[in-house]
Each structure stands twice: as C-alpha cells, then as structure tokens.
C-alpha cells in the first residue's frame, strides 16, 4: 500500500477508536467514566490483532489483546454477539475493569474486525464498597466474570445481566455503564461498515495488515537505535498491606539488533495483598515503555495500535508479582504494580539512553474508594478515584505538576460532579508546592486533596511511594513521598499505604501524592 493511502487509513482507524470513546463517555452513567474518563476503546482485525487504540488508558490498552484473545478462545463470535469478561486469570486485569468485545463479519461471514471497550466500574461487589479492598484473595475483591455472552445474536442474555446486577452495590449504574460500552461497540461497527462501503472490503483488510506491519517495522527500527547490550534495573513496592515489604521487581533488558528480551527473573514471588499483576498487565507496561522509547528515538508516533510488538520477548517468572496465579488478589496490581513495572523498564532503558529517559514520576495512582449508604437517597453509593501527582523532570525540561502519569491517563473528578453524585465534600484541593525533586530540571509537584465524609462509610486506600519518593536521574534529587492522613475532629493520624477501614461522618481523608524526581544536578 502506498504511503499516502496507508496514512489515510491509519488516521481513519484511529478516529474510529476515538469516536467509540467519545460515545462511551457521553452515554455512561458513573462519574468515574463520564468525568474521569477511566475507559479505553480499541479496534482489532479479524484475527484479533490490534489495529488502533484511542488515546485512552495505557494500562487498559496494552492488556486488551489478551482480552480479545480470551473472548475468541471458545470460537469465533457471530454477528450480534458481545462477550463480557473481567477475570484477571482469563484475559482481564483486575475485577473493576470490565471488557466487552464484539465482531463485524465480512461478506464471506468471516470476521473482518473486532471491537473492544474496557471501563473501570466503580463497584463490582466484593468485601468492601468500590471493589478495591485490602484483600488476601481475588474472591474477596468482587465478581469474577469469565468470557460470557452478554448479547447473543443481538439478544440480551438476561441471565447474565441479572447475575451481574445481583452481585454489585450499584446495579442501575452498572447496567447503565455496560449499556454505554455496548453503544460504543455499535459506533465502531457502524463506522467501519461505512468505511467498507466507501473503500471496499479487500482494501480495508489490506489496510489493516499494512498498518500492523508498518508499526512493527517502526518498532524494529527504533530498537535498532538502542545500543546492543544487557541493561538491568531494580525497584520495589512499599508493601502488600499485610506487613510484607519492600517487594523488589527486577528486569534485565537484552537488546540485540532489532529485538528486545525483557526478563523479570528475580522479581518477588506473588504477595498476600493485592499488589499482584497478571501477565497481561506486565505485557502492557513493557509495550508502553518500548513505545515511549521508540517514538522518542524516531521522532515520530507509532500507529495508534502500536503493532504486534513481535520484536519483543517477555520472560515472566510464574507465580511472581509480574505473573500472578490464582487465587492471588490483584486489585492493586493493575493500578500500583503497573506503575512500578514501568519505572523499572524505563530505568533499564536509561542505562542505554541516559540522555533520553526522564527521572521517575510519582509512581502511584493513589487509589481511594469510599462506599456506604447515601443519606440523600437511602441507596448504596461507591466512589472511586485516582489522584494526580508529579511528573519526573527530563533532559528536555522540568516535569509537570498535578498530572496523571504513565499507565494512567485519567482526570480527577471535578468537585461539582463529585459533590453532586456522592455524600462527600472536598475541603481542600491544591498543589503540594516544593514536593518535586530539585536539580537542573525539577520534578513536578504532587497534589493534596481532602475529602470529607457526610455519612459513615467504608474507605479503602491502595497507594505507593509512601516509604520513599521517586528517584531523580543524572544527579537530580528525588521527589517527596506521598502521605495518607485521616483527620477526625481536627486531629491528624497518618495512615498506611494500603488499608480498608470504616470512617465516621465528618471524617476527612487527605491524600497527598508524591512529587516527581528531578533530572540533572542543579
């Protein structure tokens, strides 16, 4: 395919995924999806290979290929089928992230394309509201959904819908958000059908192959610019919430020509607490880090799908923090361990490319969930949020303050939307000035957000970088670590990085996120 047509199709496929995301956001019910944009959409070819992803959540997108693979494992989808899944050990990541997959068949009734939407649902059951508790096993975290037909031949599978509604605290909100995901799939199918009508099925199939192979060629070209060698790095998680820690994550990158091997041998065994990441998450982190490095080296963006990454080999020790096995709890693996895996892989690349890779960013998503009975309605509520923090300074300049970094690409819930939807009040929201590391290019500052409860509620915190702040690079200073504080009657009590507890009306939960590391000595 000639370069002009290839570029046209590349942007058409990307626009299709972005429009799916816009439809999902507008149709969703929960503030977590509508306001925070905690969702992702992607387009796959008939074989389940990723062609285009929206500019959504990196940790979602890189893991989606395994979700589509799981959805197709029992055979091809038929027209009107929609598969739902969230099981971390069958194509999912952690339980709140529910993925839906559909298909568009060609004239020969063979799959032409698949479409996937993933959204973080604010509650999917489990031992604590919000489904992000400090848990010892996955069964405590919520409802596990293996690949099942949510729709079959265009008809709702009412048994599955009833089963989901009966196991969550906010059934109407869950049904509304799932319906929004279905609507986004329909948008993708409609737009691709229109593209086929304009360009013809044969050309669309050829364009999908061309975009995929073009991305892989760019990845190989970028890796060829990394000096051959072996590069190792190690970092650690603070703890697992049950007194075990620090927990090391180690990687050895071996670069040979146009290929890369990432070996995580020596990483800590899977833990009791929910910091365990499944293989899909680790794959997603490596894809993200490689993409960042390759695009920086080439000075251009990869196609939105990133390609098949066929030049990359992963070696993951089974039963470890980076390849957990059931019945491991995994809620924080998706949100916290993913950040540390990314830190480690980028640190290894920094040995080969010290003038390219920035200092560490905040390295946590600062997860807060609050749930109970809303006194305004008498019905259960579940609030979930991640918190912005400091970005690491880099060779090109200082890090940004108060932003979501690396594996998350979401927003903070606007105060007005938060207070309208939940019995909560935001008492303080500000940048933590001076928390970024000092150096030639300073790290960005973290954020402080104080949320007051207007009713008794269960609170869960899953956070990291509380014991030690993000490291600087090239002689730059480290960022300040984060803090979790419980304020009652004006008295402050420091909370651990990971905890589930019951708070009283009037209590304030104060999240104070880390600053980023600095690059270069001052």
Short mmCIF file of C-alpha atoms in Angstrom, two decimals:
data_model
loop_
_atom_site.label_atom_id
_atom_site.label_comp_id
_atom_site.label_asym_id
_atom_site.label_seq_id
_atom_site.Cartn_x
_atom_site.Cartn_y
_atom_site.Cartn_z
CA UNK A 1 0.00 0.00 0.00
CA UNK A 2 1.40 3.40 -0.95
CA UNK A 3 2.37 5.73 1.94
CA UNK A 4 -0.42 8.24 1.36
CA UNK A 5 -3.21 5.68 1.46
CA UNK A 6 -1.55 3.99 4.44
CA UNK A 7 -1.51 7.27 6.37
CA UNK A 8 -5.14 7.97 5.47
CA UNK A 9 -6.27 4.57 6.75
CA UNK A 10 -4.09 4.90 9.83
CA UNK A 11 -5.94 8.06 10.83
CA UNK A 12 -9.33 6.64 9.88
CA UNK A 13 -8.82 3.67 12.19
CA UNK A 14 -7.57 5.93 14.98
CA UNK A 15 -10.53 8.29 14.58
CA UNK A 16 -12.85 5.30 14.77
CA UNK A 17 -11.42 4.24 18.15
CA UNK A 18 -11.57 7.82 19.42
CA UNK A 19 -15.21 8.16 18.38
CA UNK A 20 -16.01 4.96 20.24
CA UNK A 21 -14.50 6.55 23.34
CA UNK A 22 -16.48 9.75 22.89
CA UNK A 23 -19.72 7.76 22.60
CA UNK A 24 -18.88 5.75 25.73
CA UNK A 25 -18.11 8.87 27.72
CA UNK A 26 -21.31 10.67 26.71
CA UNK A 27 -23.57 7.67 27.33
CA UNK A 28 -22.06 6.49 30.62
CA UNK A 29 -23.75 6.97 33.99
CA UNK A 30 -20.95 6.98 36.57
CA UNK A 31 -18.70 9.98 37.26
CA UNK A 32 -15.72 7.63 37.11
CA UNK A 33 -16.31 7.05 33.40
CA UNK A 34 -18.10 10.22 32.37
CA UNK A 35 -15.88 12.69 34.26
CA UNK A 36 -12.62 10.85 34.95
CA UNK A 37 -12.61 9.07 31.58
CA UNK A 38 -11.49 5.79 33.10
CA UNK A 39 -12.15 3.78 29.95
CA UNK A 40 -10.47 2.65 26.73
CA UNK A 41 -11.55 1.58 23.25
CA UNK A 42 -9.72 -0.28 20.51
CA UNK A 43 -10.14 -1.83 17.06
CA UNK A 44 -8.77 -5.26 16.14
CA UNK A 45 -8.62 -7.11 12.85
CA UNK A 46 -10.42 -10.36 12.09
CA UNK A 47 -7.63 -12.36 13.71
CA UNK A 48 -7.71 -10.38 16.94
CA UNK A 49 -4.60 -8.30 16.24
CA UNK A 50 -4.77 -4.73 17.50
CA UNK A 51 -5.04 -2.12 14.73
CA UNK A 52 -5.91 1.11 16.53
CA UNK A 53 -6.42 2.33 20.06
CA UNK A 54 -7.94 5.55 21.30
CA UNK A 55 -5.83 7.99 23.29
CA UNK A 56 -7.15 6.49 26.49
CA UNK A 57 -5.63 4.45 29.38
CA UNK A 58 -2.25 2.80 28.65
CA UNK A 59 -2.71 0.07 31.25
CA UNK A 60 -6.04 -0.86 29.65
CA UNK A 61 -4.91 -0.69 26.06
CA UNK A 62 -1.76 -2.75 26.28
CA UNK A 63 -3.64 -5.57 28.01
CA UNK A 64 -6.62 -5.59 25.64
CA UNK A 65 -5.10 -8.01 23.11
CA UNK A 66 -5.18 -10.74 25.76
CA UNK A 67 -8.82 -9.91 26.50
CA UNK A 68 -9.78 -10.26 22.83
CA UNK A 69 -7.80 -13.49 22.65
CA UNK A 70 -9.71 -14.81 25.66
CA UNK A 71 -13.04 -13.76 24.13
CA UNK A 72 -12.24 -15.72 20.97
CA UNK A 73 -10.80 -18.77 22.71
CA UNK A 74 -14.04 -20.76 22.54
CA UNK A 75 -14.55 -19.96 18.88
CA UNK A 76 -15.38 -17.02 16.62
CA UNK A 77 -18.07 -14.53 17.55
CA UNK A 78 -21.23 -14.30 15.46
CA UNK A 79 -23.00 -11.14 14.32
CA UNK A 80 -24.76 -9.55 17.30
CA UNK A 81 -22.63 -11.33 19.92
CA UNK A 82 -20.99 -9.31 22.72
CA UNK A 83 -18.64 -11.07 25.13
CA UNK A 84 -18.06 -9.64 28.61
CA UNK A 85 -15.14 -10.51 30.88
CA UNK A 86 -13.13 -9.21 33.80
CA UNK A 87 -11.44 -12.33 35.19
CA UNK A 88 -7.74 -11.42 35.67
CA UNK A 89 -6.81 -15.03 35.02
CA UNK A 90 -8.82 -15.27 31.81
CA UNK A 91 -7.92 -12.17 29.84
CA UNK A 92 -8.74 -9.45 32.37
CA UNK A 93 -6.58 -7.24 34.59
CA UNK A 94 -8.44 -6.52 37.83
CA UNK A 95 -12.11 -7.00 38.59
CA UNK A 96 -13.47 -3.42 38.26
CA UNK A 97 -12.23 -3.31 34.64
CA UNK A 98 -14.97 -4.98 32.58
CA UNK A 99 -14.16 -5.55 28.91
CA UNK A 100 -16.75 -6.03 26.15
CA UNK A 101 -15.83 -7.48 22.73
CA UNK A 102 -17.90 -7.60 19.53
CA UNK A 103 -17.33 -8.54 15.88
CA UNK A 104 -18.10 -7.25 12.39
CA UNK A 105 -18.21 -10.00 9.78
CA UNK A 106 -17.26 -9.63 6.14
CA UNK A 107 -19.18 -10.76 3.07
CA UNK A 108 -17.88 -14.30 3.49
CA UNK A 109 -19.18 -14.30 7.08
CA UNK A 110 -15.59 -14.44 8.33
CA UNK A 111 -14.60 -11.85 10.95
CA UNK A 112 -13.49 -8.58 9.40
CA UNK A 113 -12.83 -6.73 12.64
CA UNK A 114 -13.33 -6.91 16.38
CA UNK A 115 -14.08 -4.03 18.72
CA UNK A 116 -13.30 -3.78 22.42
CA UNK A 117 -14.27 -1.38 25.20
CA UNK A 118 -12.92 -1.50 28.73
CA UNK A 119 -14.21 0.63 31.60
CA UNK A 120 -13.46 0.77 35.30
CA UNK A 121 -16.75 0.14 37.10
CA UNK A 122 -16.95 1.86 40.48
CA UNK A 123 -18.25 -1.30 42.15
CA UNK A 124 -18.32 -4.97 41.15
CA UNK A 125 -19.13 -6.42 44.56
CA UNK A 126 -16.65 -7.94 46.99
CA UNK A 127 -15.89 -7.35 50.65
CA UNK A 128 -15.82 -3.53 50.50
CA UNK A 129 -17.64 -0.88 48.52
CA UNK A 130 -15.69 0.13 45.43
CA UNK A 131 -14.19 -3.35 44.96
CA UNK A 132 -10.64 -2.18 45.68
CA UNK A 133 -10.21 -3.54 49.23
CA UNK A 134 -7.14 -4.70 51.07
CA UNK A 135 -7.76 -8.37 50.31
CA UNK A 136 -5.94 -11.68 50.60
CA UNK A 137 -7.51 -13.41 47.61
CA UNK A 138 -9.33 -12.47 44.42
CA UNK A 139 -12.65 -13.85 45.71
CA UNK A 140 -12.76 -11.03 48.27
CA UNK A 141 -12.36 -8.37 45.60
CA UNK A 142 -15.59 -8.84 43.70
CA UNK A 143 -17.43 -10.71 41.00
CA UNK A 144 -15.24 -12.66 38.54
CA UNK A 145 -16.69 -12.78 35.05
CA UNK A 146 -15.10 -15.29 32.65
CA UNK A 147 -15.75 -14.69 28.95
CA UNK A 148 -19.57 -14.93 28.69
CA UNK A 149 -22.12 -13.81 26.12
CA UNK A 150 -23.72 -10.56 27.31
CA UNK A 151 -25.58 -10.49 23.99
CA UNK A 152 -26.14 -13.44 21.68
CA UNK A 153 -27.22 -12.76 18.10
CA UNK A 154 -28.36 -9.30 19.16
CA UNK A 155 -30.48 -10.51 22.08
CA UNK A 156 -29.67 -9.68 25.70
CA UNK A 157 -28.64 -12.66 27.78
CA UNK A 158 -30.91 -11.77 30.68
CA UNK A 159 -29.45 -14.45 32.93
CA UNK A 160 -26.01 -12.83 32.78
CA UNK A 161 -27.38 -9.32 33.28
CA UNK A 162 -29.34 -10.46 36.36
CA UNK A 163 -26.30 -12.23 37.74
CA UNK A 164 -24.18 -9.06 37.45
CA UNK A 165 -26.89 -6.79 38.90
CA UNK A 166 -27.37 -9.12 41.86
CA UNK A 167 -23.71 -9.04 42.86
CA UNK A 168 -22.96 -5.31 42.87
CA UNK A 169 -23.95 -2.48 45.20
CA UNK A 170 -24.99 -0.08 42.45
CA UNK A 171 -26.87 -2.21 39.88
CA UNK A 172 -28.54 0.61 37.96
CA UNK A 173 -25.24 2.43 37.48
CA UNK A 174 -23.52 -0.79 36.40
CA UNK A 175 -26.23 -1.57 33.88
CA UNK A 176 -26.07 1.98 32.54
CA UNK A 177 -22.29 1.87 32.11
CA UNK A 178 -22.39 -1.55 30.46
CA UNK A 179 -25.06 -0.26 28.08
CA UNK A 180 -22.77 2.68 27.26
CA UNK A 181 -19.97 0.25 26.45
CA UNK A 182 -22.33 -1.64 24.14
CA UNK A 183 -23.25 1.63 22.43
CA UNK A 184 -19.57 2.37 21.84
CA UNK A 185 -19.15 -1.04 20.19
CA UNK A 186 -22.10 -0.25 17.93
CA UNK A 187 -20.47 3.03 16.91
CA UNK A 188 -17.29 1.19 15.95
CA UNK A 189 -19.16 -1.38 13.92
CA UNK A 190 -21.21 1.28 12.12
CA UNK A 191 -18.23 3.44 11.23
CA UNK A 192 -16.18 0.52 9.91
CA UNK A 193 -19.15 -0.70 7.88
CA UNK A 194 -19.34 2.77 6.31
CA UNK A 195 -15.63 2.63 5.54
CA UNK A 196 -16.07 -0.75 3.83
CA UNK A 197 -18.93 0.65 1.75
CA UNK A 198 -16.69 3.51 0.56
CA UNK A 199 -13.39 1.67 0.06
CA UNK A 200 -14.31 -1.98 -0.33
CA UNK A 201 -13.67 -4.89 1.99
CA UNK A 202 -10.49 -6.04 0.27
CA UNK A 203 -8.85 -2.63 0.63
CA UNK A 204 -9.86 -2.32 4.28
CA UNK A 205 -8.40 -5.74 5.08
CA UNK A 206 -5.21 -4.83 3.21
CA UNK A 207 -5.01 -1.54 5.11
CA UNK A 208 -5.28 -3.33 8.44
CA UNK A 209 -2.39 -5.61 7.52
CA UNK A 210 -0.37 -2.65 6.24
CA UNK A 211 -0.87 -0.58 9.39
CA UNK A 212 0.06 -3.53 11.60
CA UNK A 213 3.24 -4.31 9.66
CA UNK A 214 4.20 -0.64 9.43
CA UNK A 215 4.02 -0.33 13.22
CA UNK A 216 6.16 -3.41 13.68
CA UNK A 217 8.75 -2.08 11.24
CA UNK A 218 8.92 1.17 13.20
CA UNK A 219 9.38 -0.71 16.48
CA UNK A 220 12.22 -2.73 14.98
CA UNK A 221 13.82 0.42 13.56
CA UNK A 222 13.60 2.09 16.94
CA UNK A 223 15.08 -0.88 18.81
CA UNK A 224 17.93 -0.97 16.31
CA UNK A 225 18.89 2.51 17.56
CA UNK A 226 19.29 1.28 21.13
CA UNK A 227 22.90 0.17 21.74
CA UNK A 228 23.20 -3.61 21.91
CA UNK A 229 23.76 -4.94 25.41
CA UNK A 230 22.19 -6.03 28.66
CA UNK A 231 20.66 -3.47 30.98
CA UNK A 232 19.35 -4.27 34.44
CA UNK A 233 17.25 -2.32 36.89
CA UNK A 234 15.51 -2.91 40.19
CA UNK A 235 12.90 -1.05 42.20
CA UNK A 236 10.45 -2.03 44.87
CA UNK A 237 6.90 -1.76 46.08
CA UNK A 238 6.46 -0.33 49.58
CA UNK A 239 4.47 -3.31 50.86
CA UNK A 240 1.46 -5.53 50.21
CA UNK A 241 -0.68 -4.12 53.02
CA UNK A 242 -0.18 -7.17 55.25
CA UNK A 243 3.26 -6.41 56.63
CA UNK A 244 5.31 -7.84 53.77
CA UNK A 245 7.72 -5.49 52.08
CA UNK A 246 9.56 -3.96 50.47
CA UNK A 247 8.88 -6.18 47.44
CA UNK A 248 11.51 -5.98 44.66
CA UNK A 249 10.77 -6.01 40.94
CA UNK A 250 13.78 -6.74 38.73
CA UNK A 251 14.26 -6.70 34.97
CA UNK A 252 17.07 -7.46 32.54
CA UNK A 253 16.67 -5.99 29.07
CA UNK A 254 18.70 -7.67 26.36
CA UNK A 255 18.93 -5.69 23.14
CA UNK A 256 20.23 -7.46 20.06
CA UNK A 257 19.81 -5.61 16.80
CA UNK A 258 16.09 -5.16 16.20
CA UNK A 259 14.93 -7.36 19.06
CA UNK A 260 14.38 -6.96 22.79
CA UNK A 261 14.05 -9.53 25.54
CA UNK A 262 12.66 -8.43 28.92
CA UNK A 263 13.43 -10.97 31.64
CA UNK A 264 11.90 -10.37 35.09
CA UNK A 265 13.80 -13.16 36.85
CA UNK A 266 14.48 -12.31 40.49
CA UNK A 267 11.19 -10.47 40.97
CA UNK A 268 9.49 -11.18 44.30
CA UNK A 269 7.00 -14.01 44.48
CA UNK A 270 3.33 -13.06 44.41
CA UNK A 271 2.25 -11.49 47.68
CA UNK A 272 -0.58 -11.96 50.13
CA UNK A 273 -2.01 -8.50 49.43
CA UNK A 274 -3.43 -7.28 46.13
CA UNK A 275 -0.23 -5.90 44.55
CA UNK A 276 -0.01 -8.88 42.20
CA UNK A 277 -0.03 -8.16 38.48
CA UNK A 278 -1.11 -10.72 35.91
CA UNK A 279 0.85 -11.25 32.70
CA UNK A 280 -1.47 -9.00 30.68
CA UNK A 281 -0.54 -6.03 32.88
CA UNK A 282 3.20 -6.68 32.61
CA UNK A 283 2.90 -7.02 28.85
CA UNK A 284 1.00 -3.72 28.77
CA UNK A 285 3.72 -1.95 30.78
CA UNK A 286 6.51 -3.21 28.54
CA UNK A 287 4.57 -2.22 25.42
CA UNK A 288 4.10 1.26 26.84
CA UNK A 289 7.75 1.73 27.82
CA UNK A 290 9.01 0.45 24.47
CA UNK A 291 6.62 2.72 22.65
CA UNK A 292 7.81 5.76 24.61
CA UNK A 293 11.46 4.98 23.85
CA UNK A 294 10.91 4.11 20.20
CA UNK A 295 8.85 7.21 19.46
CA UNK A 296 11.47 9.40 21.15
CA UNK A 297 14.29 7.80 19.16
CA UNK A 298 12.45 8.01 15.84
CA UNK A 299 10.95 11.44 16.44
CA UNK A 300 7.54 10.25 15.26
CA UNK A 301 4.49 8.47 16.62
CA UNK A 302 3.70 4.84 16.04
CA UNK A 303 0.32 3.96 14.58
CA UNK A 304 -2.28 4.07 17.35
CA UNK A 305 -2.32 0.30 17.76
CA UNK A 306 1.40 0.11 18.39
CA UNK A 307 1.72 -3.02 16.28
CA UNK A 308 2.02 -6.62 17.41
CA UNK A 309 5.34 -5.90 19.14
CA UNK A 310 6.64 -9.09 17.53
CA UNK A 311 10.23 -7.97 18.17
CA UNK A 312 9.73 -8.21 21.95
CA UNK A 313 10.03 -11.33 24.06
CA UNK A 314 8.89 -11.49 27.68
CA UNK A 315 10.21 -13.89 30.31
CA UNK A 316 7.97 -13.79 33.36
CA UNK A 317 8.55 -15.99 36.43
CA UNK A 318 5.30 -17.81 37.13
CA UNK A 319 3.69 -17.05 40.46
CA UNK A 320 5.50 -13.74 40.84
CA UNK A 321 4.42 -10.11 41.22
CA UNK A 322 4.55 -9.80 37.42
CA UNK A 323 2.76 -13.06 36.56
CA UNK A 324 0.40 -13.85 39.41
CA UNK A 325 -1.59 -17.05 39.56
CA UNK A 326 -4.98 -17.70 41.18
CA UNK A 327 -6.25 -17.18 43.77
CA UNK A 328 -3.98 -14.14 44.17
CA UNK A 329 -5.62 -10.82 44.97
CA UNK A 330 -4.87 -8.37 42.16
CA UNK A 331 -6.73 -5.10 42.70
CA UNK A 332 -3.55 -3.04 43.14
CA UNK A 333 -1.57 -4.95 40.54
CA UNK A 334 -3.35 -3.10 37.76
CA UNK A 335 -3.00 0.36 39.30
CA UNK A 336 0.11 0.31 41.50
CA UNK A 337 2.39 -2.51 40.39
CA UNK A 338 1.89 -1.45 36.78
CA UNK A 339 3.50 1.88 37.66
CA UNK A 340 6.48 0.18 39.28
CA UNK A 341 6.97 -2.22 36.37
CA UNK A 342 7.04 0.81 34.09
CA UNK A 343 9.55 2.54 36.36
CA UNK A 344 11.84 -0.49 36.27
CA UNK A 345 11.73 -0.96 32.49
CA UNK A 346 12.37 2.74 31.86
CA UNK A 347 15.24 2.68 34.39
CA UNK A 348 16.84 -0.17 32.46
CA UNK A 349 16.46 1.76 29.20
CA UNK A 350 18.04 4.78 30.91
CA UNK A 351 21.30 2.85 31.22
CA UNK A 352 21.44 2.57 27.45
CA UNK A 353 19.96 6.01 26.75
CA UNK A 354 20.85 8.30 29.69
CA UNK A 355 20.15 11.47 27.73
CA UNK A 356 16.70 10.34 26.68
CA UNK A 357 14.84 8.81 29.63
CA UNK A 358 13.44 11.17 32.34
CA UNK A 359 13.54 10.78 36.10
CA UNK A 360 10.84 8.79 37.85
CA UNK A 361 7.34 10.20 38.02
CA UNK A 362 5.07 9.78 41.05
CA UNK A 363 4.87 6.01 40.54
CA UNK A 364 1.39 5.52 42.00
CA UNK A 365 -2.24 6.14 41.14
CA UNK A 366 -3.22 6.97 44.77
CA UNK A 367 -6.43 4.92 44.73
CA UNK A 368 -9.25 5.98 47.03
CA UNK A 369 -12.61 4.22 47.29
CA UNK A 370 -15.46 5.24 49.60
CA UNK A 371 -18.80 3.50 49.88
CA UNK A 372 -21.85 3.19 52.07
CA UNK A 373 -25.46 4.33 52.15
CA UNK A 374 -26.22 7.74 50.70
CA UNK A 375 -28.44 9.50 53.27
CA UNK A 376 -29.98 11.59 50.49
CA UNK A 377 -31.44 8.56 48.72
CA UNK A 378 -31.15 5.64 51.13
CA UNK A 379 -29.32 3.70 48.41
CA UNK A 380 -25.73 2.40 48.30
CA UNK A 381 -23.05 4.51 46.66
CA UNK A 382 -19.49 3.74 45.58
CA UNK A 383 -16.94 6.46 44.84
CA UNK A 384 -13.61 5.66 43.21
CA UNK A 385 -10.81 7.99 42.22
CA UNK A 386 -7.13 8.06 41.39
CA UNK A 387 -5.02 11.12 42.12
CA UNK A 388 -2.65 13.17 40.01
CA UNK A 389 0.93 13.80 41.14
CA UNK A 390 4.34 14.95 39.98
CA UNK A 391 5.93 14.02 36.66
CA UNK A 392 9.65 13.39 36.54
CA UNK A 393 11.93 16.02 35.06
CA UNK A 394 13.69 15.02 31.85
CA UNK A 395 16.56 16.01 29.58
CA UNK A 396 14.25 18.41 27.77
CA UNK A 397 12.83 20.28 30.74
CA UNK A 398 11.08 20.13 34.12
CA UNK A 399 8.29 17.71 34.95
CA UNK A 400 4.68 18.79 35.03
CA UNK A 401 2.83 19.21 38.31
CA UNK A 402 -0.55 17.69 39.21
CA UNK A 403 -0.89 15.26 36.30
CA UNK A 404 -1.66 11.58 35.86
CA UNK A 405 1.40 9.78 34.55
CA UNK A 406 2.49 6.67 32.68
CA UNK A 407 -0.06 3.85 32.93
CA UNK A 408 -2.97 6.12 33.78
CA UNK A 409 -4.37 8.84 31.56
CA UNK A 410 -7.44 9.82 33.55
CA UNK A 411 -8.60 13.02 35.21
CA UNK A 412 -9.65 13.96 38.73
CA UNK A 413 -13.39 14.14 39.27
CA UNK A 414 -14.49 17.79 39.19
CA UNK A 415 -15.52 18.95 42.65
CA UNK A 416 -19.00 19.92 41.46
CA UNK A 417 -19.64 16.48 39.93
CA UNK A 418 -18.23 14.67 42.95
CA UNK A 419 -20.34 16.55 45.48
CA UNK A 420 -23.46 16.20 43.34
CA UNK A 421 -23.10 12.44 42.94
CA UNK A 422 -21.90 11.42 46.40
CA UNK A 423 -22.38 12.39 50.08
CA UNK A 424 -18.87 13.87 50.13
CA UNK A 425 -17.34 17.33 50.33
CA UNK A 426 -13.95 18.42 49.04
CA UNK A 427 -12.44 20.58 51.78
CA UNK A 428 -9.04 21.21 50.24
CA UNK A 429 -7.55 20.75 46.78
CA UNK A 430 -4.16 22.18 45.94
CA UNK A 431 -0.70 21.54 44.54
CA UNK A 432 1.88 20.41 47.12
CA UNK A 433 4.44 23.06 46.33
CA UNK A 434 8.06 22.01 46.70
CA UNK A 435 7.46 18.25 46.58
CA UNK A 436 9.18 17.80 43.21
CA UNK A 437 12.87 16.89 43.25
CA UNK A 438 15.41 19.68 42.77
CA UNK A 439 18.00 19.71 40.02
CA UNK A 440 18.77 21.05 36.57
CA UNK A 441 15.23 20.14 35.52
CA UNK A 442 12.99 19.90 38.58
CA UNK A 443 10.36 17.26 39.13
CA UNK A 444 6.70 18.23 39.11
CA UNK A 445 4.82 18.75 42.35
CA UNK A 446 2.21 16.45 43.82
CA UNK A 447 -1.37 17.22 44.87
CA UNK A 448 -3.29 17.38 48.14
CA UNK A 449 -7.00 16.56 48.14
CA UNK A 450 -9.03 16.42 51.35
CA UNK A 451 -12.39 14.63 51.06
CA UNK A 452 -14.87 14.83 53.95
CA UNK A 453 -17.46 12.12 54.50
CA UNK A 454 -21.04 13.23 55.15
CA UNK A 455 -22.03 9.72 56.25
CA UNK A 456 -20.42 6.68 57.83
CA UNK A 457 -18.64 4.73 55.10
CA UNK A 458 -16.06 2.10 54.25
CA UNK A 459 -12.78 3.56 52.98
CA UNK A 460 -10.05 1.76 51.05
CA UNK A 461 -6.64 3.13 50.12
CA UNK A 462 -4.27 1.43 47.70
CA UNK A 463 -1.23 3.67 47.26
CA UNK A 464 2.52 3.53 46.75
CA UNK A 465 5.63 5.73 47.07
CA UNK A 466 4.80 6.42 50.72
CA UNK A 467 8.03 4.97 52.10
CA UNK A 468 10.40 6.55 49.59
CA UNK A 469 9.87 9.19 46.92
CA UNK A 470 10.52 8.79 43.18
CA UNK A 471 14.19 8.78 42.23
CA UNK A 472 15.90 11.52 40.31
CA UNK A 473 18.13 10.86 37.30
CA UNK A 474 21.53 12.11 36.14
CA UNK A 475 22.25 13.56 39.57
CA UNK A 476 18.83 15.07 40.18
CA UNK A 477 17.09 14.93 43.55
CA UNK A 478 14.26 12.61 44.46
CA UNK A 479 10.66 13.72 44.75
CA UNK A 480 8.91 13.82 48.12
CA UNK A 481 6.97 10.69 49.05
CA UNK A 482 3.20 10.78 49.35
CA UNK A 483 1.13 10.70 52.52
CA UNK A 484 -2.26 9.36 53.56
CA UNK A 485 -3.85 11.14 56.53
CA UNK A 486 -7.07 10.56 58.46
CA UNK A 487 -8.40 13.76 60.07
CA UNK A 488 -11.00 13.49 62.84
CA UNK A 489 -12.03 16.47 64.98
CA UNK A 490 -9.01 18.37 63.73
CA UNK A 491 -6.53 15.65 64.73
CA UNK A 492 -4.35 14.10 62.04
CA UNK A 493 -3.40 10.42 62.02
CA UNK A 494 -1.01 9.01 59.43
CA UNK A 495 -2.49 6.06 57.54
CA UNK A 496 -0.55 3.22 55.94
CA UNK A 497 -0.13 2.99 52.18
CA UNK A 498 -2.80 0.29 51.95
CA UNK A 499 -5.76 -0.05 54.27
CA UNK A 500 -9.50 -0.74 54.44
CA UNK A 501 -11.39 0.72 57.41
CA UNK A 502 -14.71 2.24 58.48
CA UNK A 503 -14.81 6.03 58.85
CA UNK A 504 -17.42 8.22 60.51
CA UNK A 505 -19.45 11.09 59.17
CA UNK A 506 -17.35 14.24 59.45
CA UNK A 507 -14.02 12.43 58.98
CA UNK A 508 -11.64 13.76 56.34
CA UNK A 509 -9.44 11.56 54.15
CA UNK A 510 -6.41 13.55 52.98
CA UNK A 511 -4.47 12.16 50.02
CA UNK A 512 -1.13 13.82 49.40
CA UNK A 513 0.54 12.50 46.26
CA UNK A 514 4.29 12.27 45.59
CA UNK A 515 6.33 14.73 43.58
CA UNK A 516 8.42 13.64 40.61
CA UNK A 517 12.17 13.16 40.58
CA UNK A 518 14.48 15.78 39.04
CA UNK A 519 16.82 15.27 36.09
CA UNK A 520 20.40 16.56 36.27
CA UNK A 521 22.29 18.12 39.14
CA UNK A 522 21.37 21.70 39.95
#
